[in-house]
Short mmCIF file of C-alpha atoms in Angstrom, two decimals:
data_model
loop_
_atom_site.label_atom_id
_atom_site.label_comp_id
_atom_site.label_asym_id
_atom_site.label_seq_id
_atom_site.Cartn_x
_atom_site.Cartn_y
_atom_site.Cartn_z
CA ALA A 8 14.42 80.47 -37.12
CA ALA A 9 15.05 84.06 -36.18
CA ASN A 10 13.42 85.42 -39.33
CA ILE A 11 9.82 84.88 -39.35
CA SER A 12 7.25 86.84 -37.43
CA PRO A 13 8.62 89.38 -35.08
CA ASP A 14 6.17 89.75 -32.25
CA VAL A 15 3.86 86.67 -31.22
CA LEU A 16 6.55 83.75 -32.42
CA ASP A 17 8.98 85.43 -30.21
CA LYS A 18 7.16 85.33 -27.27
CA GLU A 19 6.17 81.86 -27.95
CA GLN A 20 9.87 81.27 -27.83
CA ILE A 21 10.68 82.87 -24.73
CA PHE A 22 7.94 81.12 -22.77
CA GLY A 23 9.16 77.71 -23.91
CA MET A 24 12.62 78.35 -23.71
CA ALA A 25 11.61 79.85 -20.27
CA GLU A 26 10.25 76.48 -19.80
CA LYS A 27 12.66 74.45 -21.06
CA GLU A 28 14.92 76.17 -19.06
CA MET A 29 13.27 75.66 -15.70
CA GLU A 30 12.65 71.81 -16.43
CA TYR A 31 16.80 71.61 -17.60
CA ARG A 32 17.17 72.98 -13.50
CA VAL A 33 14.47 71.01 -11.64
CA GLU A 34 16.08 67.77 -13.45
CA LEU A 35 19.50 68.77 -12.85
CA PHE A 36 18.12 69.23 -9.86
CA ASN A 37 16.65 66.06 -8.96
CA LYS A 38 19.72 64.19 -10.45
CA ILE A 39 22.41 65.77 -7.79
CA THR A 40 19.87 64.53 -4.91
CA HIS A 41 19.48 61.42 -6.00
CA THR A 42 23.12 60.45 -7.47
CA CYS A 43 24.61 62.48 -3.81
CA PHE A 44 21.94 60.46 -1.95
CA ASN A 45 23.49 56.99 -3.44
CA LYS A 46 27.31 57.98 -3.28
CA CYS A 47 26.74 59.49 0.68
CA VAL A 48 24.64 58.05 2.54
CA ASP A 49 24.38 54.82 4.66
CA ASN A 50 21.12 52.76 3.12
CA ARG A 51 20.28 50.62 5.77
CA TYR A 52 18.78 53.51 7.51
CA LYS A 53 19.65 52.76 10.99
CA GLU A 54 19.30 56.36 12.01
CA THR A 55 16.80 59.33 11.59
CA GLU A 56 19.80 61.83 11.20
CA LEU A 57 22.68 62.71 8.45
CA ASN A 58 25.50 62.15 10.53
CA MET A 59 28.68 64.19 10.45
CA GLY A 60 30.75 62.25 7.47
CA GLU A 61 27.13 62.42 5.56
CA ASN A 62 26.86 65.85 5.67
CA SER A 63 30.51 66.68 4.83
CA CYS A 64 30.22 63.78 1.91
CA ILE A 65 27.09 65.49 0.71
CA ASP A 66 28.39 69.17 0.80
CA ARG A 67 31.84 68.12 -1.39
CA CYS A 68 29.08 65.67 -3.60
CA VAL A 69 27.40 68.77 -4.69
CA SER A 70 30.46 70.91 -5.10
CA LYS A 71 31.81 68.49 -6.93
CA TYR A 72 28.83 67.84 -9.04
CA TRP A 73 28.20 71.50 -10.07
CA GLN A 74 32.17 71.93 -11.28
CA VAL A 75 31.68 68.57 -13.53
CA THR A 76 28.44 70.22 -14.92
CA SER A 77 30.45 73.47 -16.30
CA LEU A 78 33.64 71.15 -17.60
CA ILE A 79 31.31 69.08 -19.72
CA GLY A 80 29.44 72.78 -20.53
CA GLN A 81 32.52 73.55 -21.72
CA LEU A 82 33.86 71.13 -23.73
CA LEU A 83 30.34 70.59 -25.40
CA GLY A 84 30.19 74.40 -25.77
CA SER A 85 33.42 75.75 -26.67
CA GLY A 86 33.63 77.90 -23.80
CA LYS A 87 30.48 78.24 -22.30
CA PRO A 88 27.64 76.05 -20.22
CA PRO A 89 24.56 75.63 -21.88
CA MET A 90 22.79 77.82 -19.57
CA MET T 7 21.18 82.88 -20.27
CA ASP T 8 19.60 83.77 -17.15
CA LYS T 9 19.73 87.32 -16.95
CA SER T 10 18.80 87.45 -20.70
CA MET T 11 16.34 85.72 -19.77
CA LEU T 12 14.80 86.88 -16.58
CA ALA T 13 15.23 90.93 -18.57
CA ASP T 14 12.61 89.55 -21.23
CA MET T 15 10.34 88.47 -18.14
CA GLU T 16 10.39 91.87 -16.84
CA SER T 17 9.25 93.87 -20.10
CA LEU T 18 6.05 91.20 -20.68
CA PRO T 19 3.31 92.73 -19.56
CA GLU T 20 1.26 91.96 -16.32
CA ALA T 21 -1.01 88.40 -18.80
CA ASP T 22 2.19 87.26 -19.94
CA ARG T 23 3.65 87.74 -16.35
CA GLN T 24 0.37 85.48 -14.80
CA ARG T 25 0.87 83.13 -17.63
CA MET T 26 4.53 82.50 -16.55
CA SER T 27 3.49 81.99 -12.66
CA ALA T 28 0.46 79.78 -14.27
CA MET T 29 3.53 77.91 -16.00
CA MET T 30 5.85 77.39 -13.30
CA GLU T 31 3.58 75.97 -10.86
CA GLN T 32 2.32 73.49 -13.25
CA LEU T 33 5.49 72.51 -13.76
CA GLN T 34 6.58 72.75 -9.29
CA ILE T 35 3.11 70.84 -9.65
CA ARG T 36 4.18 68.01 -11.15
CA ASP T 37 7.87 68.06 -10.38
CA SER T 38 6.45 67.42 -6.62
CA LEU T 39 4.51 64.53 -7.91
CA ARG T 40 7.78 63.10 -9.04
CA MET T 41 10.01 63.58 -6.40
CA TYR T 42 7.16 61.77 -4.14
CA ASN T 43 7.20 58.86 -6.92
CA SER T 44 10.94 58.53 -6.66
CA LEU T 45 11.18 58.90 -2.80
CA VAL T 46 8.38 55.62 -2.60
CA GLU T 47 10.27 54.08 -4.85
CA ARG T 48 13.75 54.33 -3.58
CA CYS T 49 12.16 53.17 -0.06
CA PHE T 50 10.77 50.72 -1.04
CA THR T 51 13.15 49.43 -2.93
CA ASP T 52 15.79 50.12 -0.34
CA CYS T 53 13.47 48.61 2.55
CA VAL T 54 11.02 46.26 1.28
CA ASP T 55 12.57 42.53 0.53
CA THR T 56 10.72 39.77 1.90
CA PHE T 57 6.84 38.48 -0.20
CA LYS T 58 5.61 36.42 2.64
CA HIS T 59 3.21 38.84 4.09
CA LYS T 60 0.64 41.25 2.27
CA SER T 61 1.21 43.34 4.99
CA LEU T 62 4.34 46.24 5.77
CA GLN T 63 5.82 44.63 8.72
CA LYS T 64 7.18 46.39 11.66
CA GLN T 65 10.85 46.60 10.84
CA GLU T 66 10.34 47.65 7.31
CA GLU T 67 8.12 50.49 8.39
CA THR T 68 10.86 51.74 10.64
CA CYS T 69 12.92 51.10 7.63
CA VAL T 70 10.77 53.23 5.20
CA ARG T 71 10.59 56.58 8.13
CA ARG T 72 14.03 56.71 8.16
CA CYS T 73 14.35 56.75 4.57
CA ALA T 74 12.43 59.34 4.11
CA GLU T 75 13.02 61.79 6.78
CA LYS T 76 16.56 60.76 5.98
CA PHE T 77 16.03 61.71 1.89
CA LEU T 78 14.12 64.95 2.81
CA LYS T 79 16.89 65.93 5.51
CA HIS T 80 19.54 65.60 2.03
CA SER T 81 17.45 66.72 -0.46
CA MET T 82 17.09 70.12 1.52
CA ARG T 83 20.97 70.17 2.06
CA VAL T 84 21.49 69.68 -1.39
CA GLY T 85 18.77 72.68 -2.83
CA MET T 86 21.03 75.37 -0.01
CA ARG T 87 23.99 74.33 -1.49
CA PHE T 88 22.73 74.31 -4.63
CA ALA T 89 20.91 77.57 -4.62
CA GLU T 90 24.44 78.94 -3.47
CA LEU T 91 26.24 77.63 -6.26
CA ASN T 92 22.81 79.19 -8.67
CA GLN T 93 23.97 82.53 -7.12
CA GLY T 94 27.17 82.60 -7.36
CA ALA T 95 27.48 81.81 -10.93
CA ALA T 96 24.93 84.50 -11.77
CA THR T 97 27.09 87.31 -9.81
CA GLN T 98 30.10 85.82 -10.69
CA ASP T 99 29.78 86.27 -14.72
CA ALA U 14 -2.71 81.64 -7.53
CA ALA U 15 -6.75 81.55 -6.86
CA ASN U 16 -7.59 85.34 -6.51
CA ILE U 17 -6.75 85.84 -10.15
CA SER U 18 -9.53 85.50 -13.05
CA PRO U 19 -12.63 83.24 -12.01
CA ASP U 20 -13.39 81.52 -15.00
CA VAL U 21 -11.13 81.44 -17.57
CA LEU U 22 -8.24 80.18 -15.59
CA ASP U 23 -9.78 77.82 -12.84
CA LYS U 24 -10.83 76.08 -16.41
CA GLU U 25 -7.19 75.86 -17.47
CA GLN U 26 -6.42 74.84 -13.57
CA ILE U 27 -8.62 71.88 -13.54
CA PHE U 28 -7.40 70.62 -17.05
CA GLY U 29 -3.83 71.29 -15.90
CA MET U 30 -4.25 69.47 -12.48
CA ALA U 31 -6.70 66.85 -14.27
CA GLU U 32 -3.36 66.03 -16.54
CA LYS U 33 -0.65 66.24 -13.60
CA GLU U 34 -3.26 63.47 -11.86
CA MET U 35 -2.85 61.11 -14.64
CA GLU U 36 0.95 61.17 -15.41
CA TYR U 37 1.27 61.08 -11.59
CA ARG U 38 -1.30 57.67 -11.65
CA VAL U 39 0.48 56.62 -14.39
CA GLU U 40 4.01 56.72 -13.63
CA LEU U 41 2.73 55.46 -10.17
CA PHE U 42 1.38 52.73 -11.99
CA ASN U 43 4.60 51.95 -14.29
CA LYS U 44 6.80 52.33 -10.89
CA ILE U 45 5.23 49.25 -8.73
CA THR U 46 5.47 47.18 -12.33
CA HIS U 47 9.20 47.88 -12.67
CA THR U 48 10.02 47.57 -8.88
CA CYS U 49 7.95 44.51 -8.58
CA PHE U 50 9.09 42.60 -11.51
CA ASN U 51 12.47 42.81 -9.94
CA LYS U 52 11.93 42.07 -7.05
CA CYS U 53 10.08 38.99 -7.78
CA VAL U 54 10.29 37.32 -11.51
CA ASP U 55 12.87 35.20 -12.23
CA ASN U 56 14.81 36.95 -15.18
CA ARG U 57 16.73 34.43 -16.84
CA TYR U 58 13.22 33.67 -18.71
CA LYS U 59 12.97 29.37 -18.94
CA GLU U 60 9.68 29.77 -18.93
CA THR U 61 6.53 31.78 -20.63
CA GLU U 62 4.33 31.39 -17.85
CA LEU U 63 4.58 33.20 -14.01
CA ASN U 64 4.48 30.16 -11.31
CA MET U 65 2.45 30.58 -7.83
CA GLY U 66 5.32 31.75 -6.28
CA GLU U 67 6.41 34.64 -8.76
CA ASN U 68 2.09 35.39 -8.55
CA SER U 69 1.70 35.55 -5.04
CA CYS U 70 5.06 37.19 -4.23
CA ILE U 71 3.64 39.80 -7.45
CA ASP U 72 -0.19 40.48 -5.56
CA ARG U 73 2.03 41.44 -2.06
CA CYS U 74 4.64 43.27 -3.44
CA VAL U 75 1.84 45.03 -5.10
CA SER U 76 0.02 45.37 -1.72
CA LYS U 77 3.59 46.61 0.02
CA TYR U 78 4.04 49.25 -2.33
CA TRP U 79 1.11 50.49 -2.05
CA GLN U 80 0.83 50.81 1.88
CA VAL U 81 4.78 52.49 1.18
CA THR U 82 2.91 55.08 -0.72
CA SER U 83 0.70 55.55 1.54
CA LEU U 84 2.97 55.72 4.32
CA ILE U 85 5.35 58.22 3.10
CA GLY U 86 2.34 60.38 1.92
CA GLN U 87 1.28 60.69 5.59
CA LEU U 88 4.43 61.71 6.06
CA LEU U 89 4.54 64.45 4.00
CA GLY U 90 1.13 66.04 3.43
CA SER U 91 1.12 65.86 7.62
CA GLY U 92 -1.82 63.29 7.18
CA LYS U 93 -3.51 62.92 3.66
CA PRO U 94 -1.75 61.50 0.95
CA PRO U 95 -0.71 63.71 -2.35
CA MET U 96 -3.69 62.47 -4.32
CA MET V 25 -8.60 64.34 -5.05
CA ASP V 26 -10.52 61.57 -6.72
CA LYS V 27 -13.89 62.76 -6.33
CA SER V 28 -13.42 66.59 -6.40
CA MET V 29 -12.34 66.46 -9.99
CA LEU V 30 -14.22 63.55 -11.11
CA ALA V 31 -17.13 66.22 -9.70
CA ASP V 32 -15.50 69.26 -11.35
CA MET V 33 -15.50 66.99 -14.82
CA GLU V 34 -19.08 66.46 -14.93
CA SER V 35 -20.05 70.07 -14.09
CA LEU V 36 -17.91 70.72 -17.45
CA PRO V 37 -19.15 71.68 -20.55
CA GLU V 38 -19.29 69.00 -23.52
CA ALA V 39 -16.65 70.79 -25.82
CA ASP V 40 -14.47 70.80 -22.35
CA ARG V 41 -14.90 67.14 -22.18
CA GLN V 42 -14.31 66.17 -25.21
CA ARG V 43 -11.34 68.49 -24.71
CA MET V 44 -10.26 66.55 -21.14
CA SER V 45 -10.86 62.99 -23.28
CA ALA V 46 -8.65 63.79 -26.21
CA MET V 47 -6.11 64.78 -23.68
CA MET V 48 -6.44 61.46 -21.85
CA GLU V 49 -6.27 59.50 -25.36
CA GLN V 50 -3.00 61.66 -26.00
CA LEU V 51 -1.12 60.58 -22.72
CA GLN V 52 -2.14 57.08 -23.25
CA ILE V 53 -0.71 56.54 -26.56
CA ARG V 54 2.72 58.49 -24.94
CA ASP V 55 1.89 56.01 -21.99
CA SER V 56 2.02 52.92 -24.45
CA LEU V 57 5.05 53.95 -26.87
CA ARG V 58 6.43 55.42 -23.70
CA MET V 59 6.24 51.25 -22.18
CA TYR V 60 7.13 49.53 -25.01
CA ASN V 61 10.30 51.39 -25.23
CA SER V 62 11.19 50.32 -21.81
CA LEU V 63 9.91 46.54 -22.49
CA VAL V 64 12.13 46.55 -25.03
CA GLU V 65 15.14 47.79 -23.02
CA ARG V 66 14.28 45.34 -20.10
CA CYS V 67 14.54 42.51 -22.45
CA PHE V 68 17.41 43.70 -24.59
CA THR V 69 19.34 44.06 -21.67
CA ASP V 70 18.34 40.80 -19.81
CA CYS V 71 18.72 38.02 -22.66
CA VAL V 72 21.23 40.04 -25.37
CA ASP V 73 24.87 40.11 -23.92
CA THR V 74 27.27 39.00 -26.38
CA PHE V 75 28.03 41.04 -29.72
CA LYS V 76 30.28 38.57 -31.48
CA HIS V 77 26.86 38.54 -34.33
CA LYS V 78 25.05 40.96 -36.15
CA SER V 79 22.23 39.38 -36.02
CA LEU V 80 19.41 37.66 -33.03
CA GLN V 81 20.63 34.40 -32.49
CA LYS V 82 18.24 31.82 -32.07
CA GLN V 83 18.47 31.36 -27.89
CA GLU V 84 18.70 35.75 -27.67
CA GLU V 85 15.07 35.28 -29.84
CA THR V 86 13.59 32.71 -27.61
CA CYS V 87 14.97 34.25 -24.39
CA VAL V 88 13.16 37.98 -25.78
CA ARG V 89 9.91 36.52 -26.37
CA ARG V 90 9.99 34.61 -23.25
CA CYS V 91 10.83 37.85 -21.12
CA ALA V 92 8.31 40.03 -23.33
CA GLU V 93 4.98 37.81 -22.69
CA LYS V 94 6.01 37.25 -19.27
CA PHE V 95 6.32 41.01 -18.53
CA LEU V 96 3.22 41.28 -20.14
CA LYS V 97 1.55 38.95 -17.88
CA HIS V 98 3.25 40.60 -14.75
CA SER V 99 2.07 44.01 -16.00
CA MET V 100 -1.43 42.91 -16.24
CA ARG V 101 -2.07 41.37 -13.43
CA VAL V 102 -0.08 44.44 -11.39
CA GLY V 103 -2.95 46.47 -13.35
CA MET V 104 -5.81 44.58 -11.58
CA ARG V 105 -4.24 44.86 -8.48
CA PHE V 106 -3.68 48.34 -8.79
CA ALA V 107 -7.61 48.85 -9.55
CA GLU V 108 -8.69 46.68 -6.81
CA LEU V 109 -6.31 48.72 -4.49
CA ASN V 110 -7.61 52.76 -6.18
CA GLN V 111 -10.58 51.44 -6.00
CA GLY V 112 -10.78 50.45 -2.31
CA ALA V 113 -8.95 53.79 -1.05
CA ALA V 114 -12.01 55.50 -2.86
CA THR V 115 -14.26 53.91 -1.74
CA GLN V 116 -13.36 53.89 1.49
CA ASP V 117 -12.63 58.00 2.80
CA ALA M 26 -12.89 59.79 -31.74
CA ALA M 27 -12.46 59.92 -34.97
CA ASN M 28 -15.65 60.84 -35.91
CA ILE M 29 -16.57 64.03 -33.57
CA SER M 30 -15.54 67.79 -36.06
CA PRO M 31 -13.69 66.83 -39.14
CA ASP M 32 -11.07 69.62 -39.71
CA VAL M 33 -9.89 70.91 -36.54
CA LEU M 34 -9.63 68.12 -34.33
CA ASP M 35 -8.31 66.25 -37.04
CA LYS M 36 -5.34 68.61 -37.46
CA GLU M 37 -4.86 68.55 -33.65
CA GLN M 38 -4.52 64.71 -33.67
CA ILE M 39 -1.78 65.14 -36.70
CA PHE M 40 0.63 67.62 -34.19
CA GLY M 41 -0.49 65.00 -31.08
CA MET M 42 0.98 61.60 -33.21
CA ALA M 43 3.95 63.96 -34.64
CA GLU M 44 4.99 65.24 -31.56
CA LYS M 45 4.41 61.36 -29.74
CA GLU M 46 6.22 60.01 -32.64
CA MET M 47 9.22 62.48 -32.12
CA GLU M 48 9.26 61.57 -28.78
CA TYR M 49 8.81 58.41 -29.32
CA ARG M 50 11.70 58.11 -31.70
CA VAL M 51 13.97 60.77 -29.16
CA GLU M 52 13.76 58.35 -26.89
CA LEU M 53 14.24 55.20 -28.57
CA PHE M 54 18.04 56.75 -29.15
CA ASN M 55 18.61 57.63 -26.12
CA LYS M 56 17.64 53.97 -24.85
CA ILE M 57 19.40 52.57 -27.94
CA THR M 58 22.70 54.78 -26.96
CA HIS M 59 22.99 54.25 -23.09
CA THR M 60 22.21 50.60 -23.49
CA CYS M 61 24.93 50.05 -25.50
CA PHE M 62 27.47 51.82 -23.64
CA ASN M 63 26.70 50.34 -20.81
CA LYS M 64 27.00 46.91 -22.62
CA CYS M 65 29.98 47.87 -25.02
CA VAL M 66 32.28 50.90 -24.01
CA ASP M 67 34.71 50.62 -20.62
CA ASN M 68 33.72 52.60 -18.54
CA ARG M 69 37.67 53.47 -17.15
CA TYR M 70 38.07 55.50 -19.49
CA LYS M 71 42.00 55.10 -19.64
CA GLU M 72 41.81 56.78 -23.09
CA THR M 73 39.82 59.05 -25.83
CA GLU M 74 39.21 56.94 -28.40
CA LEU M 75 36.91 54.33 -29.41
CA ASN M 76 38.78 51.35 -30.02
CA MET M 77 38.28 49.08 -33.23
CA GLY M 78 36.34 46.03 -30.77
CA GLU M 79 34.39 48.46 -29.02
CA ASN M 80 33.24 50.52 -32.47
CA SER M 81 32.29 47.07 -33.81
CA CYS M 82 30.16 46.04 -30.94
CA ILE M 83 28.88 49.23 -30.93
CA ASP M 84 27.32 48.31 -34.41
CA ARG M 85 26.13 44.95 -33.96
CA CYS M 86 25.00 46.33 -30.32
CA VAL M 87 22.48 48.79 -31.99
CA SER M 88 21.51 46.06 -35.19
CA LYS M 89 20.53 43.84 -32.19
CA TYR M 90 18.67 46.06 -30.44
CA TRP M 91 16.53 47.26 -33.41
CA GLN M 92 16.31 44.02 -33.92
CA VAL M 93 14.62 43.32 -30.90
CA THR M 94 12.25 46.49 -31.24
CA SER M 95 10.41 44.56 -34.40
CA LEU M 96 10.54 41.50 -32.90
CA ILE M 97 8.26 43.30 -29.73
CA GLY M 98 6.89 45.13 -32.09
CA GLN M 99 5.58 42.16 -33.72
CA LEU M 100 4.45 40.57 -30.54
CA LEU M 101 2.37 43.48 -29.14
CA GLY M 102 0.55 44.67 -32.80
CA SER M 103 -0.20 41.35 -33.85
CA GLY M 104 2.56 41.53 -36.88
CA LYS M 105 3.72 45.17 -37.09
CA PRO M 106 5.51 47.31 -35.09
CA PRO M 107 3.66 50.09 -33.19
CA MET M 108 5.22 52.79 -35.63
CA MET G 8 3.19 55.22 -40.12
CA ASP G 9 6.16 57.21 -41.52
CA LYS G 10 4.96 57.76 -45.10
CA SER G 11 1.49 58.71 -43.93
CA MET G 12 2.40 61.20 -41.38
CA LEU G 13 5.22 62.68 -43.95
CA ALA G 14 1.86 63.34 -46.20
CA ASP G 15 -0.48 64.64 -43.96
CA MET G 16 2.72 66.75 -43.57
CA GLU G 17 3.44 67.77 -46.46
CA SER G 18 -0.23 68.35 -47.21
CA LEU G 19 -0.31 70.95 -44.74
CA PRO G 20 -0.65 74.72 -45.51
CA GLU G 21 2.29 77.16 -44.63
CA ALA G 22 1.42 78.03 -40.96
CA ASP G 23 0.57 74.97 -39.70
CA ARG G 24 4.47 73.69 -41.42
CA GLN G 25 5.60 76.84 -39.18
CA ARG G 26 4.25 74.92 -36.22
CA MET G 27 5.13 71.67 -36.69
CA SER G 28 9.21 73.24 -37.16
CA ALA G 29 9.04 75.67 -34.42
CA MET G 30 7.48 72.51 -31.91
CA MET G 31 10.35 69.77 -33.38
CA GLU G 32 12.85 72.74 -32.31
CA GLN G 33 11.31 72.77 -29.28
CA LEU G 34 11.86 69.14 -28.56
CA GLN G 35 15.50 69.58 -29.80
CA ILE G 36 16.21 72.18 -27.22
CA ARG G 37 14.51 70.26 -24.69
CA ASP G 38 16.36 66.43 -25.63
CA SER G 39 19.90 67.64 -25.92
CA LEU G 40 19.25 69.39 -22.39
CA ARG G 41 18.15 66.01 -20.82
CA MET G 42 21.30 64.42 -23.29
CA TYR G 43 23.52 66.96 -21.31
CA ASN G 44 22.42 66.06 -17.91
CA SER G 45 22.83 62.62 -18.25
CA LEU G 46 25.78 63.00 -19.66
CA VAL G 47 27.08 65.03 -16.30
CA GLU G 48 25.27 62.39 -14.53
CA ARG G 49 26.98 59.23 -16.26
CA CYS G 50 30.88 61.10 -15.86
CA PHE G 51 29.95 61.94 -12.39
CA THR G 52 28.77 58.74 -11.45
CA ASP G 53 31.96 56.73 -13.38
CA CYS G 54 34.36 59.06 -12.45
CA VAL G 55 33.93 60.69 -8.53
CA ASP G 56 33.90 58.37 -5.61
CA THR G 57 36.02 59.85 -3.11
CA PHE G 58 35.10 63.15 -1.10
CA LYS G 59 37.22 64.35 0.62
CA HIS G 60 37.81 67.27 -1.22
CA LYS G 61 35.30 70.06 -2.49
CA SER G 62 37.40 70.49 -5.54
CA LEU G 63 37.75 67.83 -8.75
CA GLN G 64 40.78 66.68 -8.40
CA LYS G 65 43.59 66.58 -11.40
CA GLN G 66 42.78 62.73 -12.29
CA GLU G 67 38.85 62.95 -11.74
CA GLU G 68 39.26 65.50 -14.47
CA THR G 69 40.91 64.26 -16.54
CA CYS G 70 38.61 60.85 -16.58
CA VAL G 71 35.59 63.30 -17.26
CA ARG G 72 37.23 65.03 -20.29
CA ARG G 73 37.45 61.15 -21.56
CA CYS G 74 33.82 60.10 -20.94
CA ALA G 75 32.56 62.44 -22.40
CA GLU G 76 34.27 62.68 -25.52
CA LYS G 77 34.20 58.95 -25.32
CA PHE G 78 30.44 59.18 -24.97
CA LEU G 79 29.68 61.95 -27.79
CA LYS G 80 31.81 60.00 -30.32
CA HIS G 81 29.71 56.30 -28.73
CA SER G 82 26.96 58.98 -29.51
CA MET G 83 27.57 59.49 -33.06
CA ARG G 84 27.76 56.67 -34.44
CA VAL G 85 24.82 55.20 -33.16
CA GLY G 86 23.39 58.06 -34.63
CA MET G 87 24.89 57.08 -38.09
CA ARG G 88 24.13 53.38 -37.38
CA PHE G 89 20.73 54.19 -36.10
CA ALA G 90 19.92 56.73 -39.29
CA GLU G 91 20.84 53.52 -42.10
CA LEU G 92 18.24 51.05 -40.32
CA ASN G 93 15.61 53.85 -39.84
CA GLN G 94 16.26 54.23 -43.86
CA GLY G 95 16.26 50.69 -44.28
CA ALA G 96 13.07 50.63 -42.93
CA ALA G 97 10.93 53.02 -44.59
CA THR G 98 12.19 52.08 -48.02
CA GLN G 99 11.45 48.49 -47.27
CA ASP G 100 7.94 48.44 -46.56
#
């Protein structure tokens, strides 16, 4: 798809790619948020604050999720993550 | 991809940049509505389990309030960590 | 984004907002449907009809879900739900 | 938002209204295809659990039929309640 | 919506329908993939290969999923599946 | 629908066919990004369960590698069966 018309389609492709990238990032953020909430936060909701254990769990969870993202990106894209 | 993407963006004329930011705004609206929908679903699922009454009971309401507040705090914390990692990835390579 | 060009962009924004609103309502309806099915309907499917207990559970479930929607809308939007 | 939205809509010229209703039609088609997909997923998940055969067994088929019918009845009931609440919310404020 | 303008809108509708159909097929494929992974594959990941039992389970799972799709299509569309 | 759809497609002029294939390409990009996201979610959920460390432990990494590889093999197999069934449905009616 690189050898069609130079200007017009390229611009559309840039917009299209930027949109897909934004969607991808939003979805990644949402999945991290939901997964780490399930893994770290007590869902009996006895209080309003996140306690120290929950906070440190969240930080580590995000960090590990990020590492899994790059690990699988490497496996899929032979060396580099999709983005 | 980040950098090439952003480079392309800056080379675009004013009209295109406006279009781009309008697109981003639309995506953000859609995203916040989805976030709202899924927050409601989560807190409803976790807090409401009996259907003997038509109205939310006091302890269910308390649970929903705490759930929403906790989730928002959680979400903000994840957002901060996520931003740090994104930044690290951008400067690293 | 309110001070760009008056006519054309405003129209696009109206269409965009209307589309988002429709999507939001559809998603809300789908989430209520699935959540209340899980909470109220026996999934062993011994019969085809919804029995009286299931029907009254569904009505109350929809009603409570709606209340949770406005409650969280109030918490988020300082007084009014997003829509 | 409802009312301002609808007001805006009525003030639009004919061409725009056509475009709007085309958009709604597209969203409805997409939505019914999604509903169909998720109904299949639910009934398959609830009714099919053994994989000794390649073909759907009699009791699995019965289960799927009941599941689909029950879900559709449920969905219609939710739709009625949902419409009532939407209407209440529109007249209320 | 069939009696508006002949050429232009029809073309838009063809594009719109083709897009919806693609989305539908992709979603169907994704749902089959995820559901059959849950039903057939051991998620303790002791090895990298799918064993014989898993492979035959996957084949049957896809086949049965397909049958459920047509069965429900018949129930919904009085005789024919949506696509 | 398949055949009428495809028939319509072939009768379209060159410009429209280009537009159509651009659309399909966009959908494929979006789809593979979503697939990637959900693969990560699945393998993370199944393999990572303790949060005493900030870094992925050796056995977690092994688990993630196997999970991803197994999922991709599974997905390819489903794809083959799916294609056969689609073909069968197209020639059958």
